[in-house]
Amino acid sequence: MADTPTSPVRVRFCPSPTGNPHVGLARAALFNWAFVRHLGGTFVFRVEDTDVSRDSQESYDTLLDVMRWLGFDWDEGPEVGGPFGPYRQSERYDVYADVAERLRESGRAYHCYCSQLELDERNERARAAGRAPGYDGHCRALTSAQTDSYVAEGRKPVLRFRMPDSPIVFDDLVRGVISFQSEHVPDYVLVRANGHPLYTLVNPVDDALMEITHVLRGEDLLSSTPRQLALYDALAQIGVGSGDTPRFGHLPYVMGQGNKKLSKRDPESNLLAYRDRGFLPEGLLNYLALLGWSIADDRDIFTMDEMVAAFTIDRVNPNPARFDARKCEAINAVHLRLLPVEELARRVVPYLQAAGLVSEPVPPQALATVMAAAPLIQERMTTLGEAVDMIGFLLVSEEDFAIQPDDAAQLLNSDGLEVVRAAYDALSFLAEWDTSSIEAALRTRLVDELGLKPRHAFGPVRVAITGRRISPPLFESLELLGRERSLSRLRDAADLS
Ligand code: GLU
Ligand code: ZN
């Protein structure tokens, strides 16, 4: 491979723990992880929790939980530690204070005393005069007398980075050569007047100190790249980090409904919802991989091992990707079908427990039922959570068994109840309670003798037995439910009238 790096590759996944983890985060983690696992490098997980107003411990815990659920492992980061820790930025403030001071001493950053009002006014004037808005360099070269008078006024300075006056050009791993003119990238704030360091400082400082070699992140961050590149240069100059600037690759936008960028607040972004509905992590990740990457032109389904083996950045497509919830479900359904049935049963159990259908620890009888039912539903499922409605009728206690009112209204009318009574008669003296005997008895009585179409014959029986119009195959369901419970449900349904 042409681009095999000579030094060890180190990537970072560095989310901020705000709100619920979203699809964009998972895709960034996935691309970094596949990239670095393919090359045998180091996956660093860093938590960017310096925004005290937005970050929370709860979001942090959820983030780790979701990362584990998705099956990611990290070589350095929370809970595993590593040589460049701590990996939570909230534990690194002294590092940032030190670097900020050294940047100021070196002249690459300077104190800016402008008030917000002054900045706004000057911006307004620039706009009116047809010049680009943004910081105008007012405090770049203050005399000590000017500084003294600002200090005497009680002003507290921010620390601003001095952008170079030359254009910034870099070779993006996904999009090729990109250049930014300096007038479009004004000097920017690194540290607030209250001493609080900003993302603009802490993210590149940690990338430098943690010796990150490749930054793969969303295109929404492209505009911060020229500023960060200039800052890496300054950091190298003052001896922070290894001195090597990481290579950048910007992953394509993901478009949601109505051709708008998928936002982290859109419901289809919420990773917890995928877990709650019972997506398989391997199904969801397979789909997220397709948001900007492909393993081959005519292939959608692959495992994470296959992705790692195949992942190269040159197959990342710079064009926006479209988030298609239906396709995500379809891919998950394929992964569900690929599971061995015992594994499917094992993964379904927590969803049945959450619905109160199976207790904890799992009683052997319940497990046996789920195992027996799993082959009946495997082909019909899109998510694990659907098992609750599909096989709940086998697990629910007879007191709690209830027929869906809409389905009863439609199918258990007077004709339907006749059918249920006939089914009860046909089954009540059956010698063998197995699928083929059950099927033969019902077909003889309902289809041959009563002359019903199969749909009219079996629909009412299905509703009486499973509580729903949609269920696993009927004869197998009857066998699994057992003679006694089946007959009693038919009897109860017939008595509804
Ligand atoms: N903490 C930043 C974010 O979540 C990281 C951005 C980056 O990858 O540089 O947006
Ligand atoms: Zn200023």
Short mmCIF file of C-alpha atoms and ligand atoms in Angstrom, two decimals:
data_model
loop_
_atom_site.label_atom_id
_atom_site.label_comp_id
_atom_site.label_asym_id
_atom_site.label_seq_id
_atom_site.Cartn_x
_atom_site.Cartn_y
_atom_site.Cartn_z
CA MET A 1 0.00 0.00 0.00
CA ALA A 2 1.37 3.35 -1.06
CA ASP A 3 0.54 5.38 2.01
CA THR A 4 1.80 3.03 4.71
CA PRO A 5 3.29 5.39 7.27
CA THR A 6 6.77 4.69 8.52
CA SER A 7 6.19 5.78 12.13
CA PRO A 8 3.46 4.31 14.33
CA VAL A 9 0.06 5.70 13.58
CA ARG A 10 -1.86 7.34 16.41
CA VAL A 11 -5.41 8.59 16.00
CA ARG A 12 -7.78 10.12 18.46
CA PHE A 13 -11.49 10.01 19.08
CA CYS A 14 -12.22 13.08 21.16
CA PRO A 15 -15.90 13.75 21.77
CA SER A 16 -17.31 16.28 24.18
CA PRO A 17 -19.68 14.71 26.69
CA THR A 18 -22.74 16.85 25.99
CA GLY A 19 -26.23 15.52 25.53
CA ASN A 20 -26.80 12.07 24.13
CA PRO A 21 -24.18 10.43 21.94
CA HIS A 22 -25.13 10.75 18.29
CA VAL A 23 -24.55 9.06 14.97
CA GLY A 24 -21.86 11.57 13.91
CA LEU A 25 -19.75 10.58 16.89
CA ALA A 26 -20.09 6.89 16.19
CA ARG A 27 -19.10 7.37 12.57
CA ALA A 28 -16.03 9.40 13.56
CA ALA A 29 -15.05 6.73 16.09
CA LEU A 30 -15.61 3.98 13.53
CA PHE A 31 -13.52 5.53 10.77
CA ASN A 32 -10.66 6.32 13.13
CA TRP A 33 -10.84 2.89 14.69
CA ALA A 34 -10.95 0.98 11.39
CA PHE A 35 -8.14 3.14 10.00
CA VAL A 36 -5.85 2.58 12.94
CA ARG A 37 -6.67 -1.10 13.44
CA HIS A 38 -5.92 -1.69 9.77
CA LEU A 39 -2.50 -0.14 10.23
CA GLY A 40 -1.79 -1.66 13.64
CA GLY A 41 -1.56 1.74 15.33
CA THR A 42 -2.92 3.24 18.53
CA PHE A 43 -6.49 4.38 19.12
CA VAL A 44 -6.59 7.18 21.68
CA PHE A 45 -9.89 8.07 23.31
CA ARG A 46 -9.79 11.54 24.80
CA VAL A 47 -12.69 13.27 26.48
CA GLU A 48 -13.02 16.97 25.66
CA ASP A 49 -14.90 18.07 28.73
CA THR A 50 -13.75 21.65 29.24
CA ASP A 51 -17.10 23.25 28.52
CA VAL A 52 -18.40 23.39 32.07
CA SER A 53 -21.75 24.77 31.03
CA ARG A 54 -22.54 21.89 28.65
CA ASP A 55 -20.58 18.83 29.76
CA SER A 56 -21.92 16.47 32.36
CA GLN A 57 -20.85 13.36 34.21
CA GLU A 58 -24.03 11.67 33.04
CA SER A 59 -23.15 12.28 29.40
CA TYR A 60 -19.65 11.03 30.08
CA ASP A 61 -20.94 7.78 31.59
CA THR A 62 -23.37 7.33 28.71
CA LEU A 63 -20.63 7.96 26.19
CA LEU A 64 -18.43 5.22 27.62
CA ASP A 65 -21.38 2.91 27.86
CA VAL A 66 -22.28 3.42 24.22
CA MET A 67 -18.68 3.03 23.07
CA ARG A 68 -18.59 -0.32 24.86
CA TRP A 69 -21.95 -1.34 23.45
CA LEU A 70 -20.70 -0.58 19.95
CA GLY A 71 -17.75 -2.83 20.64
CA PHE A 72 -14.95 -0.29 20.36
CA ASP A 73 -11.76 -0.88 22.25
CA TRP A 74 -9.23 1.86 22.88
CA ASP A 75 -5.56 1.55 23.62
CA GLU A 76 -5.32 4.75 25.63
CA GLY A 77 -8.02 6.73 27.32
CA PRO A 78 -10.58 6.64 30.11
CA GLU A 79 -10.36 3.60 32.35
CA VAL A 80 -7.41 2.09 30.48
CA GLY A 81 -4.98 4.97 31.02
CA GLY A 82 -1.82 5.29 28.99
CA PRO A 83 1.48 7.15 28.80
CA PHE A 84 0.00 10.50 27.72
CA GLY A 85 -2.76 10.81 30.33
CA PRO A 86 -4.85 12.02 31.90
CA TYR A 87 -7.27 11.63 28.99
CA ARG A 88 -9.99 13.85 30.36
CA GLN A 89 -9.27 17.43 29.50
CA SER A 90 -10.89 18.64 32.71
CA GLU A 91 -7.92 17.06 34.49
CA ARG A 92 -5.34 18.86 32.35
CA TYR A 93 -5.90 22.56 33.07
CA ASP A 94 -2.38 23.08 34.39
CA VAL A 95 -0.98 21.73 31.11
CA TYR A 96 -2.99 24.26 29.12
CA ALA A 97 -2.10 27.15 31.41
CA ASP A 98 1.56 26.35 30.97
CA VAL A 99 1.36 26.09 27.17
CA ALA A 100 -0.70 29.27 26.94
CA GLU A 101 1.92 31.18 28.89
CA ARG A 102 4.71 29.83 26.71
CA LEU A 103 2.84 30.80 23.56
CA ARG A 104 2.48 34.32 24.90
CA GLU A 105 6.13 34.54 25.87
CA SER A 106 7.16 33.40 22.42
CA GLY A 107 5.05 36.11 20.81
CA ARG A 108 2.88 33.60 18.89
CA ALA A 109 -0.05 34.65 21.07
CA TYR A 110 -0.83 37.98 22.67
CA HIS A 111 -3.16 39.61 25.13
CA CYS A 112 -6.15 41.29 23.59
CA TYR A 113 -8.04 43.84 25.70
CA CYS A 114 -10.86 44.65 23.31
CA SER A 115 -14.32 44.49 24.81
CA GLN A 116 -17.10 42.64 23.07
CA LEU A 117 -18.79 45.94 22.35
CA GLU A 118 -15.68 47.33 20.68
CA LEU A 119 -15.27 44.16 18.62
CA ASP A 120 -18.90 44.30 17.51
CA GLU A 121 -18.66 47.95 16.54
CA ARG A 122 -15.51 47.45 14.48
CA ASN A 123 -17.01 44.39 12.82
CA GLU A 124 -20.04 46.44 11.90
CA ARG A 125 -17.88 49.13 10.36
CA ALA A 126 -15.83 46.57 8.44
CA ARG A 127 -18.97 45.06 7.04
CA ALA A 128 -20.32 48.45 6.04
CA ALA A 129 -17.05 49.21 4.26
CA GLY A 130 -17.18 45.89 2.44
CA ARG A 131 -14.23 44.37 4.31
CA ALA A 132 -14.19 40.85 5.75
CA PRO A 133 -15.42 40.86 9.37
CA GLY A 134 -13.37 39.22 12.09
CA TYR A 135 -10.71 40.35 14.48
CA ASP A 136 -8.71 43.22 12.98
CA GLY A 137 -5.44 42.76 14.83
CA HIS A 138 -6.05 45.79 17.06
CA CYS A 139 -3.97 44.46 19.98
CA ARG A 140 -1.26 42.73 17.97
CA ALA A 141 1.34 45.35 18.78
CA LEU A 142 0.24 47.34 21.80
CA THR A 143 2.84 49.57 23.39
CA SER A 144 3.47 49.03 27.09
CA ALA A 145 1.80 52.39 27.77
CA GLN A 146 -1.38 51.20 26.00
CA THR A 147 -1.27 47.94 27.88
CA ASP A 148 -0.82 49.74 31.18
CA SER A 149 -3.78 51.96 30.56
CA TYR A 150 -6.02 49.01 29.68
CA VAL A 151 -4.91 47.27 32.86
CA ALA A 152 -5.52 50.45 34.85
CA GLU A 153 -9.07 50.53 33.44
CA GLY A 154 -9.52 47.11 34.99
CA ARG A 155 -9.75 45.25 31.67
CA LYS A 156 -8.94 41.56 31.69
CA PRO A 157 -7.35 40.28 28.47
CA VAL A 158 -8.12 37.22 26.42
CA LEU A 159 -5.20 35.36 24.88
CA ARG A 160 -5.30 35.54 21.11
CA PHE A 161 -3.34 33.50 18.62
CA ARG A 162 -1.38 35.44 16.02
CA MET A 163 -2.19 33.92 12.65
CA PRO A 164 0.54 34.02 10.05
CA ASP A 165 0.03 36.44 7.16
CA SER A 166 0.66 33.82 4.50
CA PRO A 167 -2.00 31.46 3.12
CA ILE A 168 -2.40 28.07 4.77
CA VAL A 169 -2.30 25.12 2.45
CA PHE A 170 -2.66 21.47 3.34
CA ASP A 171 -3.30 18.19 1.63
CA ASP A 172 -6.49 16.73 3.04
CA LEU A 173 -6.51 12.92 3.05
CA VAL A 174 -10.05 12.90 1.69
CA ARG A 175 -10.41 16.12 -0.27
CA GLY A 176 -6.94 16.82 -1.62
CA VAL A 177 -5.17 20.18 -1.49
CA ILE A 178 -7.09 22.92 0.31
CA SER A 179 -5.89 26.45 0.84
CA PHE A 180 -7.14 29.24 3.06
CA GLN A 181 -6.29 32.90 2.51
CA SER A 182 -5.04 34.55 5.67
CA GLU A 183 -7.60 37.39 5.58
CA HIS A 184 -10.29 34.78 6.05
CA VAL A 185 -8.65 33.35 9.14
CA PRO A 186 -8.30 36.15 11.68
CA ASP A 187 -6.45 35.93 14.97
CA TYR A 188 -8.57 33.90 17.36
CA VAL A 189 -9.06 33.45 21.09
CA LEU A 190 -7.24 30.62 22.90
CA VAL A 191 -7.98 31.54 26.50
CA ARG A 192 -10.90 33.51 27.85
CA ALA A 193 -10.46 36.57 30.05
CA ASN A 194 -11.34 34.45 33.08
CA GLY A 195 -8.44 32.13 32.28
CA HIS A 196 -10.56 29.34 30.83
CA PRO A 197 -8.88 27.64 27.83
CA LEU A 198 -10.99 27.01 24.74
CA TYR A 199 -11.34 24.11 22.31
CA THR A 200 -9.18 26.11 19.89
CA LEU A 201 -6.24 25.65 22.26
CA VAL A 202 -6.81 22.43 24.13
CA ASN A 203 -7.61 20.23 21.13
CA PRO A 204 -4.39 20.93 19.17
CA VAL A 205 -2.29 21.02 22.35
CA ASP A 206 -3.44 17.54 23.26
CA ASP A 207 -3.06 16.28 19.70
CA ALA A 208 0.53 17.53 19.81
CA LEU A 209 1.30 16.18 23.29
CA MET A 210 -0.38 12.85 22.58
CA GLU A 211 1.61 12.59 19.35
CA ILE A 212 -1.45 12.16 17.16
CA THR A 213 -0.45 11.45 13.58
CA HIS A 214 -3.83 11.47 11.80
CA VAL A 215 -6.97 13.47 12.47
CA LEU A 216 -10.10 12.06 10.85
CA ARG A 217 -13.15 14.13 11.67
CA GLY A 218 -16.28 15.61 10.19
CA GLU A 219 -16.26 18.23 7.49
CA ASP A 220 -18.00 20.64 9.86
CA LEU A 221 -14.61 21.11 11.53
CA LEU A 222 -12.78 21.95 8.30
CA SER A 223 -12.92 25.66 8.98
CA SER A 224 -10.95 25.23 12.20
CA THR A 225 -8.17 23.32 10.47
CA PRO A 226 -6.14 26.31 9.18
CA ARG A 227 -6.15 27.82 12.67
CA GLN A 228 -5.09 24.54 14.18
CA LEU A 229 -2.35 23.99 11.60
CA ALA A 230 -0.87 27.38 12.43
CA LEU A 231 -1.06 26.55 16.11
CA TYR A 232 0.76 23.20 15.66
CA ASP A 233 3.50 25.14 14.00
CA ALA A 234 3.76 27.44 17.00
CA LEU A 235 3.65 24.50 19.39
CA ALA A 236 6.52 22.85 17.54
CA GLN A 237 8.43 26.10 17.81
CA ILE A 238 8.08 26.21 21.59
CA GLY A 239 8.79 22.50 21.94
CA VAL A 240 5.33 21.17 22.78
CA GLY A 241 4.84 17.66 21.43
CA SER A 242 6.87 15.79 18.86
CA GLY A 243 6.88 18.68 16.40
CA ASP A 244 5.12 16.70 13.66
CA THR A 245 1.83 18.11 12.45
CA PRO A 246 -0.90 15.48 12.04
CA ARG A 247 -2.36 14.72 8.64
CA PHE A 248 -6.02 15.72 8.36
CA GLY A 249 -8.88 13.96 6.63
CA HIS A 250 -12.38 15.44 6.71
CA LEU A 251 -15.21 12.95 6.51
CA PRO A 252 -18.20 13.94 4.38
CA TYR A 253 -21.32 15.56 5.71
CA VAL A 254 -24.25 13.32 6.49
CA MET A 255 -27.53 14.59 5.10
CA GLY A 256 -30.82 13.78 6.80
CA GLN A 257 -34.46 14.48 5.99
CA GLY A 258 -35.19 17.12 3.40
CA ASN A 259 -31.57 17.26 2.26
CA LYS A 260 -30.55 19.08 5.41
CA LYS A 261 -27.45 18.19 7.37
CA LEU A 262 -28.24 15.54 9.92
CA SER A 263 -28.21 17.32 13.25
CA LYS A 264 -27.30 15.73 16.55
CA ARG A 265 -30.77 16.69 17.72
CA ASP A 266 -32.56 14.76 14.96
CA PRO A 267 -34.23 11.63 16.36
CA GLU A 268 -32.39 9.39 13.91
CA SER A 269 -29.11 10.67 15.36
CA ASN A 270 -29.69 9.36 18.85
CA LEU A 271 -27.47 6.33 19.42
CA LEU A 272 -29.30 5.34 22.59
CA ALA A 273 -32.48 4.95 20.58
CA TYR A 274 -30.77 2.40 18.33
CA ARG A 275 -29.71 0.41 21.33
CA ASP A 276 -33.15 0.68 22.89
CA ARG A 277 -34.81 -0.55 19.72
CA GLY A 278 -32.42 -3.45 19.52
CA PHE A 279 -30.09 -2.69 16.66
CA LEU A 280 -27.10 -4.95 16.67
CA PRO A 281 -23.92 -2.95 17.11
CA GLU A 282 -22.43 -4.75 14.12
CA GLY A 283 -25.51 -3.90 12.04
CA LEU A 284 -25.49 -0.24 12.99
CA LEU A 285 -21.74 0.09 12.45
CA ASN A 286 -21.99 -1.64 9.09
CA TYR A 287 -24.52 0.98 8.05
CA LEU A 288 -22.50 3.90 9.48
CA ALA A 289 -19.45 2.68 7.57
CA LEU A 290 -21.38 3.29 4.36
CA LEU A 291 -21.73 6.96 5.25
CA GLY A 292 -18.67 7.92 3.28
CA TRP A 293 -16.89 4.63 2.70
CA SER A 294 -17.44 1.48 0.70
CA ILE A 295 -15.77 -1.87 0.83
CA ALA A 296 -16.50 -2.59 -2.85
CA ASP A 297 -18.84 -1.11 -5.42
CA ASP A 298 -21.51 -3.76 -5.21
CA ARG A 299 -21.28 -4.78 -1.59
CA ASP A 300 -23.17 -3.43 1.42
CA ILE A 301 -22.84 -6.13 4.04
CA PHE A 302 -19.64 -6.81 5.93
CA THR A 303 -18.35 -7.52 9.41
CA MET A 304 -16.15 -5.20 11.41
CA ASP A 305 -13.22 -7.57 10.90
CA GLU A 306 -13.72 -7.29 7.16
CA MET A 307 -13.94 -3.54 7.41
CA VAL A 308 -10.69 -3.35 9.38
CA ALA A 309 -8.97 -5.60 6.87
CA ALA A 310 -10.12 -3.46 3.95
CA PHE A 311 -10.16 0.07 5.33
CA THR A 312 -8.09 2.63 3.50
CA ILE A 313 -8.68 6.34 3.50
CA ASP A 314 -8.56 6.59 -0.29
CA ARG A 315 -11.95 4.88 -0.45
CA VAL A 316 -13.52 7.64 1.63
CA ASN A 317 -15.79 9.66 -0.62
CA PRO A 318 -15.74 13.46 -0.13
CA ASN A 319 -19.34 13.88 -1.35
CA PRO A 320 -22.11 14.21 1.21
CA ALA A 321 -23.58 10.93 2.36
CA ARG A 322 -27.30 10.40 2.78
CA PHE A 323 -28.67 8.96 6.00
CA ASP A 324 -31.32 6.43 5.08
CA ALA A 325 -33.12 5.00 8.10
CA ARG A 326 -34.73 2.25 6.00
CA LYS A 327 -31.42 1.06 4.68
CA CYS A 328 -30.00 1.11 8.18
CA GLU A 329 -32.84 -1.17 9.29
CA ALA A 330 -32.44 -3.44 6.28
CA ILE A 331 -28.76 -3.90 6.98
CA ASN A 332 -29.46 -4.62 10.61
CA ALA A 333 -32.00 -7.23 9.56
CA VAL A 334 -29.36 -8.99 7.47
CA HIS A 335 -27.00 -9.10 10.45
CA LEU A 336 -29.79 -10.51 12.60
CA ARG A 337 -30.23 -13.31 10.09
CA LEU A 338 -26.53 -14.02 10.14
CA LEU A 339 -26.52 -14.75 13.87
CA PRO A 340 -26.56 -18.37 15.06
CA VAL A 341 -29.98 -18.90 16.66
CA GLU A 342 -28.56 -19.44 20.15
CA GLU A 343 -26.78 -16.13 19.85
CA LEU A 344 -29.94 -14.46 18.60
CA ALA A 345 -31.82 -15.86 21.60
CA ARG A 346 -29.13 -14.65 23.98
CA ARG A 347 -29.27 -11.15 22.54
CA VAL A 348 -33.05 -11.01 22.57
CA VAL A 349 -33.32 -11.88 26.27
CA PRO A 350 -32.39 -8.42 27.67
CA TYR A 351 -35.16 -6.85 25.58
CA LEU A 352 -37.66 -9.37 26.90
CA GLN A 353 -36.43 -8.62 30.40
CA ALA A 354 -36.83 -4.88 29.87
CA ALA A 355 -40.42 -5.56 28.82
CA GLY A 356 -41.03 -7.58 31.98
CA LEU A 357 -41.54 -10.84 30.10
CA VAL A 358 -38.51 -12.66 31.48
CA SER A 359 -37.17 -12.32 34.99
CA GLU A 360 -33.61 -12.03 36.13
CA PRO A 361 -31.71 -14.36 36.42
CA VAL A 362 -33.26 -15.97 33.36
CA PRO A 363 -35.31 -19.06 34.32
CA PRO A 364 -34.16 -22.09 32.29
CA GLN A 365 -37.70 -22.63 31.04
CA ALA A 366 -37.90 -19.10 29.64
CA LEU A 367 -34.54 -19.50 27.96
CA ALA A 368 -35.66 -22.76 26.40
CA THR A 369 -38.78 -21.05 25.05
CA VAL A 370 -36.78 -18.18 23.57
CA MET A 371 -34.34 -20.62 21.98
CA ALA A 372 -37.20 -22.60 20.47
CA ALA A 373 -38.94 -19.46 19.21
CA ALA A 374 -35.85 -17.74 17.83
CA PRO A 375 -35.80 -19.63 14.51
CA LEU A 376 -39.45 -18.67 13.95
CA ILE A 377 -38.76 -14.94 14.15
CA GLN A 378 -35.23 -14.62 12.85
CA GLU A 379 -36.28 -14.07 9.24
CA ARG A 380 -38.96 -11.57 10.18
CA MET A 381 -37.11 -9.22 12.48
CA THR A 382 -35.51 -5.88 11.86
CA THR A 383 -34.48 -5.17 15.44
CA LEU A 384 -34.11 -7.27 18.58
CA GLY A 385 -36.78 -5.24 20.34
CA GLU A 386 -39.41 -6.56 17.95
CA ALA A 387 -39.12 -9.91 19.67
CA VAL A 388 -41.15 -8.48 22.53
CA ASP A 389 -44.29 -8.23 20.39
CA MET A 390 -43.48 -11.28 18.32
CA ILE A 391 -42.93 -13.85 21.04
CA GLY A 392 -44.30 -12.15 24.12
CA PHE A 393 -47.39 -14.36 23.85
CA LEU A 394 -45.24 -17.38 24.71
CA LEU A 395 -43.72 -15.80 27.80
CA VAL A 396 -46.55 -13.82 29.28
CA SER A 397 -48.50 -15.30 32.16
CA GLU A 398 -52.06 -16.35 31.36
CA GLU A 399 -53.45 -13.65 33.65
CA ASP A 400 -51.51 -11.01 31.75
CA PHE A 401 -52.21 -12.32 28.27
CA ALA A 402 -54.29 -9.78 26.37
CA ILE A 403 -55.53 -9.54 22.81
CA GLN A 404 -54.82 -6.32 20.95
CA PRO A 405 -58.18 -4.55 20.96
CA ASP A 406 -57.92 -3.43 17.31
CA ASP A 407 -57.07 -6.90 16.14
CA ALA A 408 -59.88 -8.40 18.18
CA ALA A 409 -62.33 -5.89 16.74
CA GLN A 410 -61.32 -6.78 13.19
CA LEU A 411 -60.91 -10.53 13.38
CA LEU A 412 -62.88 -11.75 16.36
CA ASN A 413 -66.27 -10.67 15.07
CA SER A 414 -69.09 -13.22 15.08
CA ASP A 415 -67.70 -15.06 12.03
CA GLY A 416 -64.26 -15.06 13.57
CA LEU A 417 -65.55 -16.47 16.84
CA GLU A 418 -67.22 -19.30 14.94
CA VAL A 419 -63.85 -20.12 13.46
CA VAL A 420 -62.19 -20.04 16.89
CA ARG A 421 -64.80 -22.44 18.28
CA ALA A 422 -64.29 -24.78 15.35
CA ALA A 423 -60.53 -24.63 15.88
CA TYR A 424 -61.01 -25.47 19.53
CA ASP A 425 -63.09 -28.52 18.58
CA ALA A 426 -60.54 -29.63 16.03
CA LEU A 427 -57.67 -29.38 18.47
CA SER A 428 -59.16 -30.48 21.73
CA PHE A 429 -58.81 -34.19 21.10
CA LEU A 430 -55.62 -34.14 19.10
CA ALA A 431 -53.44 -37.14 19.96
CA GLU A 432 -50.08 -35.57 19.19
CA TRP A 433 -49.43 -31.89 19.96
CA ASP A 434 -46.93 -31.10 17.25
CA THR A 435 -46.80 -28.68 14.33
CA SER A 436 -47.82 -31.11 11.61
CA SER A 437 -50.69 -32.68 13.55
CA ILE A 438 -51.94 -29.23 14.50
CA GLU A 439 -51.73 -28.03 10.93
CA ALA A 440 -53.49 -31.13 9.57
CA ALA A 441 -56.32 -30.88 12.09
CA LEU A 442 -56.92 -27.18 11.46
CA ARG A 443 -56.78 -27.48 7.69
CA THR A 444 -59.19 -30.39 7.66
CA ARG A 445 -61.71 -28.70 9.89
CA LEU A 446 -61.46 -25.08 8.78
CA VAL A 447 -60.45 -25.22 5.14
CA ASP A 448 -61.78 -28.55 3.89
CA GLU A 449 -64.92 -28.92 5.95
CA LEU A 450 -65.97 -25.30 6.54
CA GLY A 451 -64.66 -24.22 3.15
CA LEU A 452 -62.85 -21.15 4.50
CA LYS A 453 -60.01 -19.46 2.68
CA PRO A 454 -56.78 -19.95 4.69
CA ARG A 455 -56.68 -16.25 5.55
CA HIS A 456 -60.16 -16.37 7.04
CA ALA A 457 -59.48 -19.68 8.70
CA PHE A 458 -56.23 -18.89 10.45
CA GLY A 459 -56.46 -15.14 11.12
CA PRO A 460 -58.95 -15.44 14.00
CA VAL A 461 -57.04 -18.40 15.46
CA ARG A 462 -53.83 -16.42 15.29
CA VAL A 463 -55.36 -13.48 17.15
CA ALA A 464 -56.82 -15.76 19.80
CA ILE A 465 -53.51 -17.55 20.36
CA THR A 466 -50.92 -14.78 20.00
CA GLY A 467 -53.05 -11.72 20.72
CA ARG A 468 -52.08 -10.17 17.36
CA ARG A 469 -52.71 -10.37 13.64
CA ILE A 470 -49.01 -10.51 12.94
CA SER A 471 -47.15 -13.32 14.61
CA PRO A 472 -44.63 -16.08 13.99
CA PRO A 473 -45.97 -19.01 11.92
CA LEU A 474 -49.21 -20.17 13.49
CA PHE A 475 -48.83 -23.96 13.75
CA GLU A 476 -45.35 -23.72 15.23
CA SER A 477 -46.63 -21.08 17.63
CA LEU A 478 -49.38 -23.43 18.80
CA GLU A 479 -46.90 -26.21 19.33
CA LEU A 480 -44.60 -23.98 21.36
CA LEU A 481 -47.41 -22.57 23.43
CA GLY A 482 -48.48 -26.10 24.35
CA ARG A 483 -51.80 -27.88 24.34
CA GLU A 484 -53.18 -26.65 27.59
CA ARG A 485 -52.47 -22.95 27.14
CA SER A 486 -53.53 -23.02 23.49
CA LEU A 487 -56.87 -24.62 24.24
CA SER A 488 -57.53 -22.31 27.12
CA ARG A 489 -56.82 -19.23 24.97
CA LEU A 490 -59.14 -20.49 22.25
CA ARG A 491 -61.82 -21.12 24.84
CA ASP A 492 -61.38 -17.69 26.41
CA ALA A 493 -61.49 -15.97 23.04
CA ALA A 494 -64.63 -17.85 22.03
CA ASP A 495 -66.25 -16.70 25.27
CA LEU A 496 -65.61 -13.07 24.38
CA SER A 497 -68.90 -12.90 22.58
N1 GLU B 1 -14.43 17.71 20.88
C1 GLU B 1 -14.58 18.08 19.50
C2 GLU B 1 -15.98 17.75 19.04
O1 GLU B 1 -16.62 16.89 19.61
C3 GLU B 1 -13.54 17.34 18.68
C4 GLU B 1 -13.39 17.84 17.31
C5 GLU B 1 -12.19 17.22 16.62
O2 GLU B 1 -12.26 16.04 16.27
O3 GLU B 1 -11.22 17.92 16.47
O4 GLU B 1 -16.48 18.38 18.13
ZN ZN B 2 -7.85 43.37 20.93
#
